[in-house]
XYZ file of N, CA and C in Angstrom:
246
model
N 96.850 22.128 -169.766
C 97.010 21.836 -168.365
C 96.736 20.347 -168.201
N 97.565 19.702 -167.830
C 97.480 18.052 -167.314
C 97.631 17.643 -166.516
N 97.118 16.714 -165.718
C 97.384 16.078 -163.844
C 97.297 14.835 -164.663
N 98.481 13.610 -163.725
C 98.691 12.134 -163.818
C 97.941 11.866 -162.361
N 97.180 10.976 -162.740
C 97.284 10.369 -161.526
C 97.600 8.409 -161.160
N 97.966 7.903 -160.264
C 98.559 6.634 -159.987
C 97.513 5.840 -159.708
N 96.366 6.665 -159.203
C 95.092 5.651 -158.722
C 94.283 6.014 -158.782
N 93.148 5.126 -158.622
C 91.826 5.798 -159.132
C 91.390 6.872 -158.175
N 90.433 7.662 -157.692
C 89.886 8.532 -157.536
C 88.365 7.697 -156.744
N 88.045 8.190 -155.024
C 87.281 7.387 -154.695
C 86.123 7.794 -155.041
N 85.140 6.517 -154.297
C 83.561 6.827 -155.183
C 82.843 7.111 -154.907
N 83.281 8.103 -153.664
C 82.341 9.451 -153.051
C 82.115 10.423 -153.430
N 83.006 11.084 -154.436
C 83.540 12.588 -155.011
C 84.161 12.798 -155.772
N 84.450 14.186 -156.196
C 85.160 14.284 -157.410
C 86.178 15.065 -156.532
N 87.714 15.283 -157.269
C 88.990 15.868 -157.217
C 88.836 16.607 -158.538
N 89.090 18.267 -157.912
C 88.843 19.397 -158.496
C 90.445 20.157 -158.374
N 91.327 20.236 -159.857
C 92.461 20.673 -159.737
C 91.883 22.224 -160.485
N 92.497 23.251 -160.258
C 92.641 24.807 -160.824
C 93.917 25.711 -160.660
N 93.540 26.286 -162.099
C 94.642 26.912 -161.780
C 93.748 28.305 -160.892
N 95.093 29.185 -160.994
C 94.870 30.273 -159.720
C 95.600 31.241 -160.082
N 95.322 32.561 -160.876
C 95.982 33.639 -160.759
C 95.900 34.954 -159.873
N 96.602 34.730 -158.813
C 96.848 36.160 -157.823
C 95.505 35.716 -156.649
N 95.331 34.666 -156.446
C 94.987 34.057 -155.629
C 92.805 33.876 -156.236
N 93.120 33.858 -157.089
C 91.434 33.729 -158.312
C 91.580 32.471 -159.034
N 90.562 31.838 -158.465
C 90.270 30.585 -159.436
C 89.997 31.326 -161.160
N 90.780 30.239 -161.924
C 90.497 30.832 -163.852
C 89.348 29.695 -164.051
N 89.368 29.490 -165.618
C 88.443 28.849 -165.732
C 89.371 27.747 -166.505
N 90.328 27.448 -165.909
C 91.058 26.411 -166.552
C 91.393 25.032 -165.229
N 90.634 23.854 -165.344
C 90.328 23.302 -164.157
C 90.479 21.690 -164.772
N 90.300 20.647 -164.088
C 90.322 19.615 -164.374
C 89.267 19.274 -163.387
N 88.284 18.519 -163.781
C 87.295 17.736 -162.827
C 87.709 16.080 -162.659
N 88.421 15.805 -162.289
C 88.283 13.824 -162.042
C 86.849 13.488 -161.193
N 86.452 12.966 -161.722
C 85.035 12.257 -161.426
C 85.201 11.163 -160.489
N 84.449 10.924 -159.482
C 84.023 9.967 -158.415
C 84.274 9.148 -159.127
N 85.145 7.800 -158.500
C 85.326 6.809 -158.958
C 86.302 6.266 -160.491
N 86.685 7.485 -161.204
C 87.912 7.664 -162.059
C 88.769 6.961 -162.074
N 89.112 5.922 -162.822
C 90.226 5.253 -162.853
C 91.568 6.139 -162.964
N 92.721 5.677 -162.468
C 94.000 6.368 -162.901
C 94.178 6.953 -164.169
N 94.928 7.588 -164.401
C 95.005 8.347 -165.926
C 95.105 9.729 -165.854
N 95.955 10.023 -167.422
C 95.941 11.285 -167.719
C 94.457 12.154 -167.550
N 94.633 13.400 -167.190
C 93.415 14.190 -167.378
C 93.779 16.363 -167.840
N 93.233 16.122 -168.407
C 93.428 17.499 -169.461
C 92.297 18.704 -169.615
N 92.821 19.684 -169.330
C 92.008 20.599 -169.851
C 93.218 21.883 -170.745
N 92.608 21.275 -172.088
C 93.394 22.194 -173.340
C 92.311 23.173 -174.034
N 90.994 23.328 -173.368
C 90.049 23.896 -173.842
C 90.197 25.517 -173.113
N 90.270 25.727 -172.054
C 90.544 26.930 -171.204
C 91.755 27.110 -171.827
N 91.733 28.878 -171.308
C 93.206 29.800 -171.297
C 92.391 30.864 -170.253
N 93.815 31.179 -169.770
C 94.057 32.303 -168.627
C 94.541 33.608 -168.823
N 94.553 35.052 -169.003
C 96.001 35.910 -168.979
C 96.620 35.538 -167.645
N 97.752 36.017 -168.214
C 99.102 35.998 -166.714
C 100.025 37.040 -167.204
N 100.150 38.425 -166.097
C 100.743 39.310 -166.792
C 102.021 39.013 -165.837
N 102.902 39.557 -166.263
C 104.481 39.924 -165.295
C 103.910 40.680 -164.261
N 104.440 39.532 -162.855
C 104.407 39.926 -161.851
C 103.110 39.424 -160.959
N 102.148 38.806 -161.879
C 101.222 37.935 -161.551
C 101.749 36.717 -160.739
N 101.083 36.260 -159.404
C 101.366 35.654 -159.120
C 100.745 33.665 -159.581
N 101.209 32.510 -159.814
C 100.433 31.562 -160.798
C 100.503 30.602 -159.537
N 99.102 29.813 -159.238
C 99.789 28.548 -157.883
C 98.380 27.602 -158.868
N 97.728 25.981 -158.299
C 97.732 25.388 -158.758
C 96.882 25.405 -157.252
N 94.913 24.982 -157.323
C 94.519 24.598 -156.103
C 93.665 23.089 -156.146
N 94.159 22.549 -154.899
C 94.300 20.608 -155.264
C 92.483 20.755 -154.030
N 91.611 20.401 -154.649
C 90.431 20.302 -153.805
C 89.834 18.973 -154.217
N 90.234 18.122 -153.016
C 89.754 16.562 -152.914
C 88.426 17.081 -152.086
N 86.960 16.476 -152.934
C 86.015 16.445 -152.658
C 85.236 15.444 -151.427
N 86.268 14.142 -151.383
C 85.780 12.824 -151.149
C 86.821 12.735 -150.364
N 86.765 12.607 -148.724
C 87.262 12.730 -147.694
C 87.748 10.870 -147.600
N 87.709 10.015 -148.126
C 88.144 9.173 -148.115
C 89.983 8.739 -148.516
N 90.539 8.207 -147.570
C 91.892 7.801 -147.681
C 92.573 7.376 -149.457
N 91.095 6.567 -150.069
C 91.870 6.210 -151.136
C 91.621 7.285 -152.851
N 91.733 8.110 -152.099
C 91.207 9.276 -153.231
C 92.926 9.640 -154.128
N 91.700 9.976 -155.626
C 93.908 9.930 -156.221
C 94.540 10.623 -155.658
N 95.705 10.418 -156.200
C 96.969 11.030 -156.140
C 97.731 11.413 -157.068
N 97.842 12.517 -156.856
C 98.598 12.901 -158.069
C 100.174 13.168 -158.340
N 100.637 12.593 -159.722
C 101.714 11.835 -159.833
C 102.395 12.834 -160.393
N 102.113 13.892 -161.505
C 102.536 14.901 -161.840
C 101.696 16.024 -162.623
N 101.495 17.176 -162.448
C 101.109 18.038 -162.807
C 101.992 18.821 -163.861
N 101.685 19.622 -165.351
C 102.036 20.138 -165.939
C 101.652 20.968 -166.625
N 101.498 22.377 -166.725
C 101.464 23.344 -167.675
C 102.217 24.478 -167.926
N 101.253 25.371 -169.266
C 102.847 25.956 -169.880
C 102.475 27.645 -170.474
N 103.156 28.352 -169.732
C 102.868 29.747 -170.161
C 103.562 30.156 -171.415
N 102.723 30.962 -172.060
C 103.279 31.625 -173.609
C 102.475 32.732 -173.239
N 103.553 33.754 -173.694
C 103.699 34.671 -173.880
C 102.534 35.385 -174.952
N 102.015 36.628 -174.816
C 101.387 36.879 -176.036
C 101.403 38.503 -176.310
């Protein structure tokens, strides 16, 4: 699971990305840290099941109510089958 982001991340809070199966936080998450420069960020350590018919969404929780908090440029991950 990977998020880009274009800018840093402000230096009030952290930006908390998750995934979400059938409306349940997993334990597959990305933390960007208060004050984070731009950049790739990864979590290849977690896995999720996802059965057929499961529903999969992605929840964006900006911690740090400030205007210049990142942004994110693209998000990517990848289901396999098992």
């Amino acid at each position: 699971f990977y998020v880009v982001t274009n800018c840093a991340q402000g230096a009030g809070n952290s930006f908390v990305i998750t995934i979400r199966v059938n409306g349940v936080n997993t334990a597959v998450a990305i933390t960007i840290v208060a004050g984070a420069a731009a950049a790739t960020f990864s979590d290849t350590v977690n896995t999720t099941n996802v059965a057929a018919g499961d529903k999969v969404s992605v929840e964006f929780a900006n911690n740090d109510g400030a205007n210049n908090s990142a942004r994110i440029y693209g998000v990517s991950y990848r289901l396999v089958p098992q």
